[in-house]
Every structure is written in C-alpha cells, then in structure tokens.
mmCIF file of C-alpha atoms in Angstrom:
data_model
loop_
_atom_site.group_PDB
_atom_site.id
_atom_site.type_symbol
_atom_site.label_atom_id
_atom_site.label_comp_id
_atom_site.label_asym_id
_atom_site.label_seq_id
_atom_site.Cartn_x
_atom_site.Cartn_y
_atom_site.Cartn_z
ATOM 1 C CA UNK A 17 35.130 -27.202 19.549
ATOM 2 C CA UNK A 18 36.435 -29.182 16.605
ATOM 3 C CA UNK A 19 33.639 -28.928 14.058
ATOM 4 C CA UNK A 20 34.935 -25.844 12.233
ATOM 5 C CA UNK A 21 37.362 -26.268 9.374
ATOM 6 C CA UNK A 22 40.857 -25.053 10.015
ATOM 7 C CA UNK A 23 44.292 -25.872 8.578
ATOM 8 C CA UNK A 24 46.372 -28.530 10.264
ATOM 9 C CA UNK A 25 47.725 -27.358 13.588
ATOM 10 C CA UNK A 26 49.463 -29.032 16.508
ATOM 11 C CA UNK A 27 47.186 -32.089 16.566
ATOM 12 C CA UNK A 28 47.941 -35.122 14.430
ATOM 13 C CA UNK A 29 44.301 -35.789 13.568
ATOM 14 C CA UNK A 30 40.721 -35.127 14.710
ATOM 15 C CA UNK A 31 40.774 -38.055 17.135
ATOM 16 C CA UNK A 32 43.749 -36.660 19.023
ATOM 17 C CA UNK A 33 42.249 -33.190 18.946
ATOM 18 C CA UNK A 34 38.924 -34.378 20.347
ATOM 19 C CA UNK A 35 40.670 -36.495 22.962
ATOM 20 C CA UNK A 36 42.576 -33.445 24.241
ATOM 21 C CA UNK A 37 39.760 -30.898 23.950
ATOM 22 C CA UNK A 38 36.699 -33.007 24.723
ATOM 23 C CA UNK A 39 38.199 -35.862 26.740
ATOM 24 C CA UNK A 40 37.015 -38.583 24.328
ATOM 25 C CA UNK A 41 37.806 -39.921 20.866
ATOM 26 C CA UNK A 42 34.658 -38.479 19.283
ATOM 27 C CA UNK A 43 33.517 -34.905 19.604
ATOM 28 C CA UNK A 44 29.855 -35.926 19.966
ATOM 29 C CA UNK A 45 28.077 -38.559 22.054
ATOM 30 C CA UNK A 46 25.158 -40.421 20.454
ATOM 31 C CA UNK A 47 21.955 -39.492 22.263
ATOM 32 C CA UNK A 48 20.069 -42.505 23.639
ATOM 33 C CA UNK A 49 18.241 -41.245 26.740
ATOM 34 C CA UNK A 50 14.575 -42.133 27.148
ATOM 35 C CA UNK A 51 12.547 -39.231 28.520
ATOM 36 C CA UNK A 52 10.045 -41.281 30.536
ATOM 37 C CA UNK A 53 12.570 -43.704 32.024
ATOM 38 C CA UNK A 54 15.746 -41.634 32.346
ATOM 39 C CA UNK A 55 14.876 -37.921 32.616
ATOM 40 C CA UNK A 56 11.351 -37.674 34.039
ATOM 41 C CA UNK A 57 12.296 -39.233 37.429
ATOM 42 C CA UNK A 58 14.853 -36.445 37.983
ATOM 43 C CA UNK A 59 12.231 -33.801 37.150
ATOM 44 C CA UNK A 60 9.678 -35.326 39.527
ATOM 45 C CA UNK A 61 12.211 -35.563 42.331
ATOM 46 C CA UNK A 62 13.395 -31.984 41.871
ATOM 47 C CA UNK A 63 10.087 -30.202 41.357
ATOM 48 C CA UNK A 64 7.569 -32.368 43.205
ATOM 49 C CA UNK A 65 9.713 -33.847 45.997
ATOM 50 C CA UNK A 66 9.085 -37.359 44.745
ATOM 51 C CA UNK A 67 11.416 -40.203 45.519
ATOM 52 C CA UNK A 68 11.463 -41.860 42.150
ATOM 53 C CA UNK A 69 14.219 -44.325 41.391
ATOM 54 C CA UNK A 70 16.809 -42.978 38.962
ATOM 55 C CA UNK A 71 18.477 -46.067 37.524
ATOM 56 C CA UNK A 72 20.636 -44.147 35.050
ATOM 57 C CA UNK A 73 22.976 -41.268 35.756
ATOM 58 C CA UNK A 74 22.507 -38.304 33.440
ATOM 59 C CA UNK A 75 25.753 -37.656 31.544
ATOM 60 C CA UNK A 76 26.045 -34.356 29.624
ATOM 61 C CA UNK A 77 22.516 -33.445 30.743
ATOM 62 C CA UNK A 78 21.796 -30.809 33.357
ATOM 63 C CA UNK A 79 18.420 -29.927 34.873
ATOM 64 C CA UNK A 80 18.033 -26.402 36.242
ATOM 65 C CA UNK A 81 15.100 -24.521 37.666
ATOM 66 C CA UNK A 82 13.844 -20.967 37.264
ATOM 67 C CA UNK A 83 11.314 -20.675 40.057
ATOM 68 C CA UNK A 84 9.045 -23.627 39.219
ATOM 69 C CA UNK A 85 10.024 -23.739 35.552
ATOM 70 C CA UNK A 86 12.343 -26.594 34.488
ATOM 71 C CA UNK A 87 15.287 -25.896 32.180
ATOM 72 C CA UNK A 88 17.135 -28.773 30.506
ATOM 73 C CA UNK A 89 20.641 -28.403 29.056
ATOM 74 C CA UNK A 90 22.067 -30.941 26.567
ATOM 75 C CA UNK A 91 25.781 -30.819 25.819
ATOM 76 C CA UNK A 92 28.010 -32.613 23.250
ATOM 77 C CA UNK A 93 25.277 -34.875 21.845
ATOM 78 C CA UNK A 94 24.744 -36.125 18.316
ATOM 79 C CA UNK A 95 21.173 -36.291 17.008
ATOM 80 C CA UNK A 96 21.792 -37.708 13.553
ATOM 81 C CA UNK A 97 19.755 -40.936 13.290
ATOM 82 C CA UNK A 98 15.990 -41.389 13.555
ATOM 83 C CA UNK A 99 16.179 -43.035 16.968
ATOM 84 C CA UNK A 100 18.071 -40.136 18.559
ATOM 85 C CA UNK A 101 15.824 -37.540 16.894
ATOM 86 C CA UNK A 102 12.665 -39.276 18.137
ATOM 87 C CA UNK A 103 14.046 -39.456 21.663
ATOM 88 C CA UNK A 104 14.922 -35.757 21.800
ATOM 89 C CA UNK A 105 11.536 -34.869 20.281
ATOM 90 C CA UNK A 106 9.939 -36.371 23.402
ATOM 91 C CA UNK A 107 11.764 -33.666 25.378
ATOM 92 C CA UNK A 108 11.312 -30.618 23.127
ATOM 93 C CA UNK A 109 7.608 -31.332 22.555
ATOM 94 C CA UNK A 110 6.868 -31.759 26.275
ATOM 95 C CA UNK A 111 4.762 -28.821 27.475
ATOM 96 C CA UNK A 112 6.220 -29.135 30.986
ATOM 97 C CA UNK A 113 9.700 -28.060 29.861
ATOM 98 C CA UNK A 114 10.086 -24.265 29.972
ATOM 99 C CA UNK A 115 13.475 -23.827 28.277
ATOM 100 C CA UNK A 116 15.655 -26.223 26.293
ATOM 101 C CA UNK A 117 19.338 -25.513 25.651
ATOM 102 C CA UNK A 118 21.717 -27.349 23.320
ATOM 103 C CA UNK A 119 25.477 -26.763 23.502
ATOM 104 C CA UNK A 120 27.973 -28.196 20.990
ATOM 105 C CA UNK A 121 25.472 -30.648 19.501
ATOM 106 C CA UNK A 122 25.129 -32.052 15.988
ATOM 107 C CA UNK A 123 21.764 -32.471 14.281
ATOM 108 C CA UNK A 124 20.377 -34.296 11.284
ATOM 109 C CA UNK A 125 17.203 -33.167 9.545
ATOM 110 C CA UNK A 126 14.545 -32.325 12.103
ATOM 111 C CA UNK A 127 11.796 -30.022 13.336
ATOM 112 C CA UNK A 128 12.430 -28.583 16.793
ATOM 113 C CA UNK A 129 9.555 -27.428 18.982
ATOM 114 C CA UNK A 130 10.264 -24.193 20.810
ATOM 115 C CA UNK A 131 9.212 -24.427 24.490
ATOM 116 C CA UNK A 132 7.020 -21.770 26.091
ATOM 117 C CA UNK A 133 9.930 -19.696 27.412
ATOM 118 C CA UNK A 134 12.453 -20.411 24.692
ATOM 119 C CA UNK A 135 15.250 -22.430 23.210
ATOM 120 C CA UNK A 136 18.996 -21.813 22.972
ATOM 121 C CA UNK A 137 21.363 -23.419 20.461
ATOM 122 C CA UNK A 138 25.059 -22.671 20.943
ATOM 123 C CA UNK A 139 28.075 -24.029 19.010
ATOM 124 C CA UNK A 140 25.845 -26.527 17.206
ATOM 125 C CA UNK A 141 26.135 -28.032 13.722
ATOM 126 C CA UNK A 142 23.148 -28.719 11.475
ATOM 127 C CA UNK A 143 23.928 -31.213 8.717
ATOM 128 C CA UNK A 144 20.415 -31.384 7.251
ATOM 129 C CA UNK A 145 17.260 -29.279 7.066
ATOM 130 C CA UNK A 146 16.311 -27.641 10.359
ATOM 131 C CA UNK A 147 12.972 -25.994 11.096
ATOM 132 C CA UNK A 148 11.427 -24.527 14.240
ATOM 133 C CA UNK A 149 7.830 -25.103 15.245
ATOM 134 C CA UNK A 150 5.859 -22.990 17.710
ATOM 135 C CA UNK A 151 3.257 -25.007 19.658
ATOM 136 C CA UNK A 152 -0.139 -23.386 20.104
ATOM 137 C CA UNK A 153 0.531 -22.389 23.693
ATOM 138 C CA UNK A 154 1.029 -19.152 25.579
ATOM 139 C CA UNK A 155 4.594 -18.034 26.144
ATOM 140 C CA UNK A 156 7.482 -15.915 24.943
ATOM 141 C CA UNK A 157 8.840 -18.545 22.534
ATOM 142 C CA UNK A 158 12.211 -16.811 22.453
ATOM 143 C CA UNK A 159 14.820 -18.528 20.273
ATOM 144 C CA UNK A 160 18.541 -17.767 20.314
ATOM 145 C CA UNK A 161 21.075 -19.316 17.928
ATOM 146 C CA UNK A 162 24.733 -18.455 18.457
ATOM 147 C CA UNK A 163 28.033 -19.690 16.935
ATOM 148 C CA UNK A 164 26.267 -22.373 14.919
ATOM 149 C CA UNK A 165 27.126 -23.902 11.539
ATOM 150 C CA UNK A 166 24.505 -24.726 8.916
ATOM 151 C CA UNK A 167 25.337 -27.141 6.092
ATOM 152 C CA UNK A 168 21.842 -27.468 4.649
ATOM 153 C CA UNK A 169 18.510 -25.644 4.709
ATOM 154 C CA UNK A 170 17.489 -23.474 7.622
ATOM 155 C CA UNK A 171 13.777 -22.898 7.235
ATOM 156 C CA UNK A 172 11.813 -20.160 8.950
ATOM 157 C CA UNK A 173 8.739 -20.469 6.757
ATOM 158 C CA UNK A 174 5.461 -19.972 8.595
ATOM 159 C CA UNK A 175 6.649 -21.799 11.697
ATOM 160 C CA UNK A 176 6.627 -18.732 13.930
ATOM 161 C CA UNK A 177 2.907 -18.003 14.011
ATOM 162 C CA UNK A 178 2.931 -16.222 17.353
ATOM 163 C CA UNK A 179 4.760 -13.286 18.864
ATOM 164 C CA UNK A 180 8.395 -14.149 19.367
ATOM 165 C CA UNK A 181 11.953 -12.944 19.198
ATOM 166 C CA UNK A 182 14.420 -14.855 17.060
ATOM 167 C CA UNK A 183 18.109 -13.972 17.470
ATOM 168 C CA UNK A 184 20.806 -15.415 15.190
ATOM 169 C CA UNK A 185 24.364 -14.336 16.040
ATOM 170 C CA UNK A 186 27.886 -15.298 14.886
ATOM 171 C CA UNK A 187 26.692 -18.120 12.631
ATOM 172 C CA UNK A 188 28.066 -19.532 9.383
ATOM 173 C CA UNK A 189 25.779 -20.773 6.613
ATOM 174 C CA UNK A 190 28.063 -22.817 4.367
ATOM 175 C CA UNK A 191 28.112 -23.266 0.584
ATOM 176 C CA UNK A 192 25.357 -25.912 0.402
ATOM 177 C CA UNK A 193 23.085 -24.100 2.834
ATOM 178 C CA UNK A 194 19.941 -22.102 2.153
ATOM 179 C CA UNK A 195 18.492 -19.531 4.513
ATOM 180 C CA UNK A 196 14.854 -20.035 3.579
ATOM 181 C CA UNK A 197 12.514 -17.356 4.893
ATOM 182 C CA UNK A 198 10.100 -17.032 1.976
ATOM 183 C CA UNK A 199 6.548 -16.124 3.082
ATOM 184 C CA UNK A 200 7.950 -15.541 6.588
ATOM 185 C CA UNK A 201 5.049 -14.185 8.679
ATOM 186 C CA UNK A 202 3.294 -12.986 5.520
ATOM 187 C CA UNK A 203 -0.086 -14.325 6.679
ATOM 188 C CA UNK A 204 0.147 -13.176 10.301
ATOM 189 C CA UNK A 205 -2.186 -10.357 11.308
ATOM 190 C CA UNK A 206 -1.005 -9.928 14.891
ATOM 191 C CA UNK A 207 1.746 -7.500 15.774
ATOM 192 C CA UNK A 208 5.244 -8.641 14.842
ATOM 193 C CA UNK A 209 8.045 -9.291 17.249
ATOM 194 C CA UNK A 210 11.753 -8.943 16.451
ATOM 195 C CA UNK A 211 14.052 -10.819 14.117
ATOM 196 C CA UNK A 212 17.713 -10.091 14.875
ATOM 197 C CA UNK A 213 20.531 -11.399 12.675
ATOM 198 C CA UNK A 214 24.053 -10.226 13.541
ATOM 199 C CA UNK A 215 27.635 -11.116 12.568
ATOM 200 C CA UNK A 216 26.675 -13.930 10.196
ATOM 201 C CA UNK A 217 28.187 -15.172 6.944
ATOM 202 C CA UNK A 218 25.893 -16.575 4.254
ATOM 203 C CA UNK A 219 27.861 -18.627 1.724
ATOM 204 C CA UNK A 220 24.634 -20.111 0.343
ATOM 205 C CA UNK A 221 21.447 -18.505 -0.966
ATOM 206 C CA UNK A 222 19.221 -16.296 1.193
ATOM 207 C CA UNK A 223 15.511 -16.145 0.385
ATOM 208 C CA UNK A 224 13.088 -13.590 1.857
ATOM 209 C CA UNK A 225 10.590 -13.807 -1.032
ATOM 210 C CA UNK A 226 7.156 -12.470 -0.035
ATOM 211 C CA UNK A 227 8.306 -12.213 3.588
ATOM 212 C CA UNK A 228 6.995 -9.706 6.108
ATOM 213 C CA UNK A 229 10.044 -8.669 8.104
ATOM 214 C CA UNK A 230 8.925 -7.589 11.596
ATOM 215 C CA UNK A 231 9.317 -4.012 12.784
ATOM 216 C CA UNK A 232 12.328 -3.253 14.986
ATOM 217 C CA UNK A 233 14.236 -6.158 13.431
ATOM 218 C CA UNK A 234 18.014 -5.985 13.033
ATOM 219 C CA UNK A 235 20.257 -6.962 10.093
ATOM 220 C CA UNK A 236 23.781 -6.090 11.161
ATOM 221 C CA UNK A 237 27.328 -7.063 10.053
ATOM 222 C CA UNK A 238 26.232 -9.650 7.489
ATOM 223 C CA UNK A 239 28.082 -10.970 4.438
ATOM 224 C CA UNK A 240 26.248 -12.482 1.473
ATOM 225 C CA UNK A 241 28.278 -14.635 -0.923
ATOM 226 C CA UNK A 242 25.580 -15.799 -3.345
ATOM 227 C CA UNK A 243 22.010 -14.962 -4.305
ATOM 228 C CA UNK A 244 19.629 -12.986 -2.133
ATOM 229 C CA UNK A 245 15.925 -12.806 -2.939
ATOM 230 C CA UNK A 246 13.769 -10.024 -1.477
ATOM 231 C CA UNK A 247 11.155 -9.966 -4.239
ATOM 232 C CA UNK A 248 7.760 -8.835 -2.890
ATOM 233 C CA UNK A 249 9.193 -8.613 0.631
ATOM 234 C CA UNK A 250 7.690 -6.073 3.013
ATOM 235 C CA UNK A 251 9.847 -4.508 5.703
ATOM 236 C CA UNK A 252 8.325 -3.186 8.920
ATOM 237 C CA UNK A 253 9.149 0.142 10.526
ATOM 238 C CA UNK A 254 12.363 0.931 12.393
ATOM 239 C CA UNK A 255 14.341 -2.002 10.992
ATOM 240 C CA UNK A 256 18.126 -1.595 11.217
ATOM 241 C CA UNK A 257 20.309 -2.386 8.183
ATOM 242 C CA UNK A 258 23.944 -1.861 9.142
ATOM 243 C CA UNK A 259 27.217 -2.997 7.515
ATOM 244 C CA UNK A 260 25.842 -5.470 4.990
ATOM 245 C CA UNK A 261 28.474 -6.794 2.562
ATOM 246 C CA UNK A 262 27.685 -8.333 -0.833
ATOM 247 C CA UNK A 263 30.250 -10.370 -2.765
ATOM 248 C CA UNK A 264 30.936 -9.393 -6.387
ATOM 249 C CA UNK A 265 27.987 -10.315 -8.594
ATOM 250 C CA UNK A 266 29.321 -13.205 -10.655
ATOM 251 C CA UNK A 267 26.175 -13.620 -12.762
ATOM 252 C CA UNK A 268 22.800 -12.081 -13.573
ATOM 253 C CA UNK A 269 21.008 -14.020 -10.822
ATOM 254 C CA UNK A 270 23.157 -12.560 -8.037
ATOM 255 C CA UNK A 271 22.906 -9.087 -9.556
ATOM 256 C CA UNK A 272 19.099 -9.302 -9.853
ATOM 257 C CA UNK A 273 18.905 -10.616 -6.298
ATOM 258 C CA UNK A 274 20.721 -7.555 -5.020
ATOM 259 C CA UNK A 275 18.365 -5.337 -7.009
ATOM 260 C CA UNK A 276 15.413 -7.059 -5.309
ATOM 261 C CA UNK A 277 16.930 -6.083 -1.943
ATOM 262 C CA UNK A 278 17.289 -2.435 -2.997
ATOM 263 C CA UNK A 279 13.727 -2.439 -4.353
ATOM 264 C CA UNK A 280 12.349 -3.886 -1.107
ATOM 265 C CA UNK A 281 14.107 -1.113 0.800
ATOM 266 C CA UNK A 282 12.686 1.564 -1.483
ATOM 267 C CA UNK A 283 9.171 0.111 -1.482
ATOM 268 C CA UNK A 284 9.174 -0.070 2.324
ATOM 269 C CA UNK A 285 10.279 3.540 2.820
ATOM 270 C CA UNK A 286 14.007 2.962 3.425
ATOM 271 C CA UNK A 287 15.107 5.400 0.691
ATOM 272 C CA UNK A 288 18.344 6.427 2.388
ATOM 273 C CA UNK A 289 19.486 2.837 2.945
ATOM 274 C CA UNK A 290 18.531 1.849 -0.599
ATOM 275 C CA UNK A 291 20.586 4.700 -2.068
ATOM 276 C CA UNK A 292 23.581 3.813 0.097
ATOM 277 C CA UNK A 293 23.715 0.133 -0.911
ATOM 278 C CA UNK A 294 22.967 0.883 -4.531
ATOM 279 C CA UNK A 295 25.848 3.364 -4.558
ATOM 280 C CA UNK A 296 28.232 0.914 -2.890
ATOM 281 C CA UNK A 297 27.366 -2.156 -4.954
ATOM 282 C CA UNK A 298 25.793 -0.847 -8.143
ATOM 283 C CA UNK A 299 27.128 -1.349 -11.644
ATOM 284 C CA UNK A 300 30.774 -0.477 -12.198
ATOM 285 C CA UNK A 301 31.610 2.697 -14.079
ATOM 286 C CA UNK A 302 34.017 1.528 -16.771
ATOM 287 C CA UNK A 303 35.357 5.049 -17.321
ATOM 288 C CA UNK A 304 37.334 4.782 -14.064
ATOM 289 C CA UNK A 305 39.657 2.288 -15.758
ATOM 290 C CA UNK A 306 41.729 3.257 -18.791
ATOM 291 C CA UNK A 307 40.364 1.089 -21.633
ATOM 292 C CA UNK A 308 43.641 0.797 -23.511
ATOM 293 C CA UNK A 309 45.590 -0.182 -20.403
ATOM 294 C CA UNK A 310 42.813 -2.613 -19.510
ATOM 295 C CA UNK A 311 42.951 -4.378 -22.906
ATOM 296 C CA UNK A 312 46.737 -4.690 -22.699
ATOM 297 C CA UNK A 313 46.473 -6.085 -19.172
ATOM 298 C CA UNK A 314 43.875 -8.680 -20.196
ATOM 299 C CA UNK A 315 46.135 -9.777 -23.045
ATOM 300 C CA UNK A 316 49.046 -10.134 -20.605
ATOM 301 C CA UNK A 317 46.975 -12.383 -18.325
ATOM 302 C CA UNK A 318 47.313 -10.197 -15.224
ATOM 303 C CA UNK A 319 45.026 -7.455 -13.888
ATOM 304 C CA UNK A 320 45.309 -5.003 -11.029
ATOM 305 C CA UNK A 321 42.436 -4.774 -8.543
ATOM 306 C CA UNK A 322 40.544 -2.014 -10.388
ATOM 307 C CA UNK A 323 40.890 -3.849 -13.687
ATOM 308 C CA UNK A 324 39.793 -7.090 -11.994
ATOM 309 C CA UNK A 325 36.656 -5.349 -10.700
ATOM 310 C CA UNK A 326 35.856 -4.244 -14.255
ATOM 311 C CA UNK A 327 36.494 -7.777 -15.567
ATOM 312 C CA UNK A 328 34.094 -9.212 -12.957
ATOM 313 C CA UNK A 329 31.486 -6.531 -13.567
ATOM 314 C CA UNK A 330 31.475 -5.223 -9.995
ATOM 315 C CA UNK A 331 32.338 -2.002 -8.222
ATOM 316 C CA UNK A 332 35.907 -1.514 -7.096
ATOM 317 C CA UNK A 333 34.647 -0.809 -3.555
ATOM 318 C CA UNK A 334 32.739 -4.111 -3.392
ATOM 319 C CA UNK A 335 35.863 -6.051 -4.347
ATOM 320 C CA UNK A 336 37.777 -4.189 -1.639
ATOM 321 C CA UNK A 337 35.066 -5.067 0.913
ATOM 322 C CA UNK A 338 35.271 -8.696 -0.118
ATOM 323 C CA UNK A 339 39.035 -8.725 0.430
ATOM 324 C CA UNK A 340 38.668 -7.125 3.855
ATOM 325 C CA UNK A 341 36.149 -9.788 4.834
ATOM 326 C CA UNK A 342 38.444 -12.519 3.476
ATOM 327 C CA UNK A 343 41.291 -11.309 5.679
ATOM 328 C CA UNK A 344 39.082 -11.699 8.728
ATOM 329 C CA UNK A 345 38.088 -15.214 7.644
ATOM 330 C CA UNK A 346 41.625 -16.199 6.638
ATOM 331 C CA UNK A 347 40.559 -17.175 3.095
ATOM 332 C CA UNK A 348 40.718 -15.835 -0.464
ATOM 333 C CA UNK A 349 37.481 -16.360 -2.355
ATOM 334 C CA UNK A 350 39.143 -14.930 -5.463
ATOM 335 C CA UNK A 351 42.840 -15.822 -5.122
ATOM 336 C CA UNK A 352 45.427 -13.218 -6.111
ATOM 337 C CA UNK A 353 49.133 -12.535 -5.635
ATOM 338 C CA UNK A 354 50.878 -9.568 -4.059
ATOM 339 C CA UNK A 355 49.671 -7.116 -1.422
ATOM 340 C CA UNK A 356 47.615 -3.930 -1.429
ATOM 341 C CA UNK A 357 47.704 -1.833 -4.595
ATOM 342 C CA UNK A 358 50.452 -4.072 -5.980
ATOM 343 C CA UNK A 359 48.261 -7.165 -5.912
ATOM 344 C CA UNK A 360 47.443 -8.864 -9.221
ATOM 345 C CA UNK A 361 44.719 -11.200 -10.444
ATOM 346 C CA UNK A 362 45.238 -14.044 -12.930
ATOM 347 C CA UNK A 363 42.799 -13.605 -15.845
ATOM 348 C CA UNK A 364 42.009 -17.340 -16.439
ATOM 349 C CA UNK A 365 41.220 -17.673 -12.724
ATOM 350 C CA UNK A 366 38.894 -14.652 -12.829
ATOM 351 C CA UNK A 367 37.081 -16.189 -15.786
ATOM 352 C CA UNK A 368 36.640 -19.477 -13.918
ATOM 353 C CA UNK A 369 35.198 -17.551 -10.957
ATOM 354 C CA UNK A 370 32.733 -15.747 -13.240
ATOM 355 C CA UNK A 371 31.700 -19.159 -14.581
ATOM 356 C CA UNK A 372 31.158 -20.361 -10.955
ATOM 357 C CA UNK A 373 33.602 -23.206 -11.601
ATOM 358 C CA UNK A 374 35.216 -23.312 -8.160
ATOM 359 C CA UNK A 375 37.048 -26.565 -8.904
ATOM 360 C CA UNK A 376 38.754 -24.829 -11.829
ATOM 361 C CA UNK A 377 39.502 -21.826 -9.597
ATOM 362 C CA UNK A 378 41.376 -24.108 -7.180
ATOM 363 C CA UNK A 379 43.387 -25.623 -10.044
ATOM 364 C CA UNK A 380 44.235 -22.244 -11.523
ATOM 365 C CA UNK A 381 45.340 -20.890 -8.145
ATOM 366 C CA UNK A 382 48.274 -23.307 -8.247
ATOM 367 C CA UNK A 383 48.994 -22.343 -11.853
ATOM 368 C CA UNK A 384 48.829 -18.643 -10.894
ATOM 369 C CA UNK A 385 51.491 -19.002 -8.203
ATOM 370 C CA UNK A 386 53.704 -20.965 -10.614
ATOM 371 C CA UNK A 387 53.324 -18.254 -13.275
ATOM 372 C CA UNK A 388 54.250 -15.605 -10.724
ATOM 373 C CA UNK A 389 57.533 -17.371 -9.992
ATOM 374 C CA UNK A 390 58.357 -17.417 -13.710
ATOM 375 C CA UNK A 391 57.932 -13.656 -14.133
#
C-alpha cells in the first residue's frame, strides 16, 4: 500500500510506485457502481438462482456467501465525493447484506451503517470525519478496523446502541485526528459488549469524557501523543490496561488529561493500575538532577537526557519510553544528537517543543546539527 508516509525509496514518485504495486497510476479507483443496476443482479443470480442480465463486470468487487448470507468485499476504491458516498451507502444500508468488507479504500466524511453480522475495514484511509451507525435490527454488529489511518475525527458517540464488539488494531490516528468517544454508551442500560483497542498510535486528542467503557474491554500497547480526557468516565469490570505509553506532558492540558485517566482508574476500582501509571508518568522529582550542573548545562545550550526530562517537566522514564517508541516508528518527536547516555538535547529546540511550535522545532533541528559540528 502506498498511503503511509515514508522517506524516498527506490521509486521515482508515487505514480511509479502505484503502477508497480497496484498495477495502475493511481492507488485508488473512484467508486461509481450502482447497487440496483450493477450489483443486485449478481446477488439475485447467486442466492436465488435468477438469470438476471449483468451488463457490467464487477471490478475490485467480490461477492461471497456464508450459508445464505451475502458478503460483499470492496477493494482499492476511493469514496471521497458525494456521488461515490451515496452509491456505497446504498450497499451498507441494505438489510440484505450480512457483512461488508473494505480493503485498501479511501473515505471522505461519512456515516457507515454496520450490517447485521459485521463490517471489516482493512488498510483504509479516512480523510474526514467517520462515524458508525447501528441499524435497529437484530444481529452481532461486529466491527473490525485494522491497519487503518485516520486524518480527521473518528466518532464513536452514541452510535453503538446495541450489543456489539468493536476491535481496533494496528491503526494510526495522525496529528489532526480526534478519537471522539465522549458519552460512549453512557445512556445504554443493556449489558455492554467489548471494546478492544490494540497496537495503536494516537497523535491527536483522545476523548472518553463521560463514557461508559464496557466490561471485558481491552486497551493494550497504545501510545498517546497529546491530550487524553477521561473526566467522569466509568470503566466496567475486568478491563485490561496493558503497556500504555504517554508522551511527555508539554503543557497543563496534557498533564491534566493524564490525571483524569488516573482518576477514572481509581474511581472505577483499578487502584493497582492507577498507582502504576501515576508512578511511571507522574511529576518529575527534581532532586534526581544536580541543580548546579543543570543550571550550567542550560546556560551552555545542551542537556543530557535526565536534564532534558527536568526541563520538559516529565519523568525520566517517560522520556525513555518515548524514545523507545520513536525508534520503532523511525522518527524523533524531540530531536537530539548522540546515542544512549551520551545523547544531548538542544535547549532552544526543547523550548520550542514545550511551546508546541513544531515548525520551529523542525527549523531548530537543522540548527542543532550544525551546532554539533562546530563543537
């Protein structure tokens, strides 16, 4: 797939890359199939032994069957304009479709109905607000999202009003995204089903304000870059919180957001988990860094990693966790020079990061490397 950012490799440009990988100049194909005219005849012929005329061959669309339940798979389509979104809505809102699957597709802002037996979204990109809707019908309404990229708002809201399982795995929520789950299931009286979120990176804000997180849910191997909001959130029993990583708190909002997470854990009976995360990401103890050495280092313009943690107002361990995560991603959120304990941070760059001026951070990164050469 070519929709993830990566440095220039063996391909000259995106056109050549898509031509080699996807067999066409563009990664995505604009969706223009009409459900009644183009798709329905295939369904009638397959499931009801009709002999309807099929004037158009289905490209990148596959119809499968699970007993008498139809499954439709869409691959490599782009649903960005109103026409394409209306046409695909005719499919997802059709009560006769049991499961809908999208693979390597690109979406504009839309609401997607979840069929009775579920929906799967794999290697997809969402450029605008995306929201799921559960029709008032019987069914499992299972939703699975894997290896997807979100560049805007992903809204859970009150959309899931019935029992369901929602699984989000290996996804990236980019800088301009918002994971919006405020009031999630807060008005539902029926028993809760599971919410599973694994191996995801949240570069934008995450909001669980006044949410009721279902029992037996899973939050595992997650990294939060910006603000989280768990104010007034209620967490059901037997929820798993494992290997959650929080970036250094660059301002009061991010610090208060983390505190709301710890409070939600405590208020919901997760005392052990609350103590663990508070210990790992709580306020830095300044006494661990020699104050005189620290002042001299600030004046020199260069800080070691422990001094940098103090400058940023975070725990040394949280800065280490951030660097470990950055190595996996192949990025440096807070650029530095050197390796391991010998690494150094440029004070003006740290100040720009604290001010959330990422444009200035990028400029000072170049200046930092130039200064290093002069030493």
